[in-house]
Short mmCIF file of C-alpha atoms in Angstrom, two decimals:
data_model
loop_
_atom_site.label_atom_id
_atom_site.label_comp_id
_atom_site.label_asym_id
_atom_site.label_seq_id
_atom_site.Cartn_x
_atom_site.Cartn_y
_atom_site.Cartn_z
CA UNK A 1 158.61 88.72 79.81
CA UNK A 2 157.12 91.50 82.24
CA UNK A 3 156.49 93.50 79.64
CA UNK A 4 153.88 90.94 78.00
CA UNK A 5 151.55 90.83 80.90
CA UNK A 6 148.29 92.61 80.32
CA UNK A 7 145.90 92.11 83.27
CA UNK A 8 145.27 87.81 83.40
CA UNK A 9 146.30 86.95 79.82
CA UNK A 10 150.06 86.99 79.22
CA UNK A 11 150.45 87.80 75.46
CA UNK A 12 154.12 86.89 74.81
CA UNK A 13 153.40 83.01 76.04
CA UNK A 14 150.32 82.45 73.99
CA UNK A 15 150.64 79.92 71.40
CA UNK A 16 148.34 79.63 68.39
CA UNK A 17 146.35 76.82 70.12
CA UNK A 18 146.05 79.33 73.10
CA UNK A 19 145.03 82.27 70.73
CA UNK A 20 142.78 80.28 68.50
CA UNK A 21 141.10 79.38 71.56
CA UNK A 22 140.79 83.16 73.25
CA UNK A 23 139.59 83.69 69.74
CA UNK A 24 136.77 81.42 69.34
CA UNK A 25 135.55 82.56 72.77
CA UNK A 26 135.25 86.33 72.00
CA UNK A 27 133.63 85.31 68.34
CA UNK A 28 131.21 83.25 70.29
CA UNK A 29 130.77 85.74 72.82
CA UNK A 30 129.91 88.24 69.93
CA UNK A 31 127.58 85.73 68.25
CA UNK A 32 125.85 85.37 71.36
CA UNK A 33 125.39 88.97 71.89
CA UNK A 34 124.30 89.37 67.97
CA UNK A 35 121.76 86.71 68.22
CA UNK A 36 120.61 87.93 71.91
CA UNK A 37 120.13 91.41 70.19
CA UNK A 38 118.21 89.84 67.28
CA UNK A 39 116.10 87.68 69.58
CA UNK A 40 115.03 90.76 71.21
CA UNK A 41 113.95 92.82 68.24
CA UNK A 42 111.76 89.23 67.45
CA UNK A 43 110.70 89.14 70.77
CA UNK A 44 109.38 93.22 70.24
CA UNK A 45 108.14 92.01 66.54
CA UNK A 46 106.17 89.51 68.60
CA UNK A 47 104.66 91.51 71.00
CA UNK A 48 103.56 93.98 68.45
CA UNK A 49 101.52 91.35 66.60
CA UNK A 50 100.11 90.32 69.93
CA UNK A 51 98.71 93.89 70.59
CA UNK A 52 97.79 94.35 67.46
CA UNK A 53 95.69 90.78 67.09
CA UNK A 54 94.59 91.95 70.88
CA UNK A 55 93.21 95.09 69.68
CA UNK A 56 91.55 93.28 66.76
CA UNK A 57 89.78 90.93 69.12
CA UNK A 58 88.63 93.56 71.08
CA UNK A 59 86.86 95.47 67.91
CA UNK A 60 85.53 92.29 66.60
CA UNK A 61 83.67 92.05 69.98
CA UNK A 62 82.70 95.74 69.77
CA UNK A 63 81.46 94.85 66.62
CA UNK A 64 79.64 91.65 67.74
CA UNK A 65 78.46 93.54 70.78
CA UNK A 66 77.26 96.61 68.74
CA UNK A 67 75.46 93.97 66.55
CA UNK A 68 73.59 92.22 69.19
CA UNK A 69 72.43 95.89 71.01
CA UNK A 70 71.32 97.68 67.52
CA UNK A 71 69.12 94.14 67.03
CA UNK A 72 67.55 95.40 70.47
CA UNK A 73 67.17 99.09 69.24
CA UNK A 74 65.30 97.84 66.65
CA UNK A 75 62.95 95.65 68.12
CA UNK A 76 61.82 98.22 70.42
CA UNK A 77 61.43 100.65 67.79
CA UNK A 78 59.03 98.01 66.05
CA UNK A 79 57.31 96.82 68.77
CA UNK A 80 56.69 101.22 69.09
CA UNK A 81 55.88 101.26 66.05
CA UNK A 82 53.16 98.74 66.96
CA UNK A 83 51.80 101.02 69.49
CA UNK A 84 51.94 103.83 67.67
CA UNK A 85 49.21 102.23 65.31
CA UNK A 86 45.65 102.93 66.00
CA UNK A 87 44.06 99.87 65.30
CA UNK A 88 42.94 96.84 67.65
CA UNK A 89 43.38 93.15 66.40
CA UNK A 90 40.24 91.07 67.30
CA UNK A 91 39.88 87.53 66.94
CA UNK A 92 38.12 88.10 63.81
CA UNK A 93 40.26 89.47 62.20
CA UNK A 94 42.91 87.44 59.85
CA UNK A 95 45.47 85.02 61.28
CA UNK A 96 48.31 86.92 59.19
CA UNK A 97 47.67 90.17 61.37
CA UNK A 98 47.53 88.73 64.65
CA UNK A 99 50.80 86.75 63.88
CA UNK A 100 52.84 89.62 63.00
CA UNK A 101 51.96 91.30 65.98
CA UNK A 102 52.44 88.66 68.26
CA UNK A 103 55.91 88.02 66.72
CA UNK A 104 56.96 91.96 67.39
CA UNK A 105 55.96 91.65 70.65
CA UNK A 106 57.72 88.10 71.29
CA UNK A 107 61.14 89.61 69.71
CA UNK A 108 60.71 93.08 71.87
CA UNK A 109 59.82 90.84 74.89
CA UNK A 110 63.38 88.63 74.59
CA UNK A 111 65.40 91.64 73.63
CA UNK A 112 63.96 93.18 76.70
CA UNK A 113 64.88 90.33 78.91
CA UNK A 114 68.58 90.19 77.12
CA UNK A 115 69.19 93.91 77.44
CA UNK A 116 69.63 93.32 81.57
CA UNK A 117 73.25 91.68 80.71
CA UNK A 118 73.96 93.46 77.61
CA UNK A 119 73.98 97.04 78.32
CA UNK A 120 76.35 98.80 80.89
CA UNK A 121 73.72 101.66 81.25
CA UNK A 122 71.25 99.71 83.42
CA UNK A 123 68.74 102.43 82.31
CA UNK A 124 68.37 100.70 79.68
CA UNK A 125 66.64 97.76 80.75
CA UNK A 126 64.46 99.78 82.72
CA UNK A 127 63.07 102.09 79.91
CA UNK A 128 62.77 98.80 77.93
CA UNK A 129 60.45 97.05 80.79
CA UNK A 130 58.43 100.75 81.26
CA UNK A 131 57.85 100.60 77.35
CA UNK A 132 56.91 96.95 77.77
CA UNK A 133 54.43 97.54 80.41
CA UNK A 134 53.12 100.47 78.49
CA UNK A 135 52.76 98.34 75.33
CA UNK A 136 50.82 96.13 77.33
CA UNK A 137 48.54 98.76 78.56
CA UNK A 138 47.73 99.75 75.56
CA UNK A 139 46.65 96.60 74.22
CA UNK A 140 44.42 95.98 76.99
CA UNK A 141 42.88 99.62 76.44
CA UNK A 142 42.43 98.79 72.88
CA UNK A 143 40.89 95.24 73.18
CA UNK A 144 38.48 97.12 76.17
CA UNK A 145 37.64 99.60 73.71
CA UNK A 146 36.95 97.23 70.79
CA UNK A 147 34.97 95.06 73.26
CA UNK A 148 32.63 98.25 73.95
CA UNK A 149 33.74 98.27 77.84
CA UNK A 150 35.84 100.66 80.13
CA UNK A 151 37.45 98.83 82.64
CA UNK A 152 35.47 99.55 86.20
CA UNK A 153 36.55 103.30 87.00
CA UNK A 154 37.15 104.58 83.66
CA UNK A 155 34.40 105.15 81.31
CA UNK A 156 34.04 104.32 77.20
CA UNK A 157 34.46 107.93 76.44
CA UNK A 158 37.77 108.37 78.64
CA UNK A 159 39.06 105.24 77.45
CA UNK A 160 38.62 106.06 73.79
CA UNK A 161 40.47 109.79 74.49
CA UNK A 162 43.22 107.72 76.06
CA UNK A 163 43.43 104.80 73.25
CA UNK A 164 43.51 107.59 70.93
CA UNK A 165 46.51 109.55 72.67
CA UNK A 166 48.51 106.03 72.42
CA UNK A 167 49.96 106.82 69.24
CA UNK A 168 51.41 110.19 69.93
CA UNK A 169 52.81 108.61 73.31
CA UNK A 170 54.33 106.07 71.24
CA UNK A 171 55.61 108.29 68.15
CA UNK A 172 57.91 110.62 70.70
CA UNK A 173 59.35 107.46 72.33
CA UNK A 174 62.22 106.77 69.56
CA UNK A 175 63.59 110.31 70.56
CA UNK A 176 64.03 109.48 74.03
CA UNK A 177 65.33 106.08 72.76
CA UNK A 178 68.57 107.35 71.16
CA UNK A 179 69.28 109.51 74.50
CA UNK A 180 69.16 106.02 76.16
CA UNK A 181 70.91 103.43 73.73
CA UNK A 182 73.83 106.06 72.88
CA UNK A 183 76.41 105.61 74.80
CA UNK A 184 75.91 101.54 74.42
CA UNK A 185 75.33 101.66 70.79
CA UNK A 186 78.87 103.48 70.05
CA UNK A 187 81.13 101.30 68.46
CA UNK A 188 84.50 103.21 69.58
CA UNK A 189 86.45 102.06 72.78
CA UNK A 190 85.42 104.11 75.67
CA UNK A 191 88.56 105.07 77.59
CA UNK A 192 90.51 102.96 80.23
CA UNK A 193 88.16 100.01 79.01
CA UNK A 194 88.11 97.27 76.88
CA UNK A 195 84.37 97.39 75.68
#
């Protein structure tokens, strides 16, 4: 019996019941290893699916943000187009024309206020505020010109020259807007950032 021992198991004294227990134990360990490997593969697949879902959600957020930012861009362009029209709207004009102007101004005002929270580039909000004040100056000067008066220190002719120059100024603004909005209107993810 001394040649039968290999380690802690004595193979010569192994009966059928002990052998079946030992074989069942090895089979259980082998099955556990196989199941563990399969579970690891399943877990890897779940992680890949989860990462794809995260990427999809990030892309959806970027697309939604792009749409909101593009709305701001369009409202700004519409406001600039309103400024570039060299016409004054007085109380005697048609209600539709006045209403259209007010809607354009209101839409831009809302988007200008949202821009403070919507854009990473804080210069966007500053520029939109500048354009807003410029638009209000244009509107006031056009009303003063239509009513035939200057605003104190400025003469009627100086006011007319200023008002006639507004379309040129407003026409040049959209090219500046493209530079201001460019980074935040990109739908491609920025390096090392989710949004």
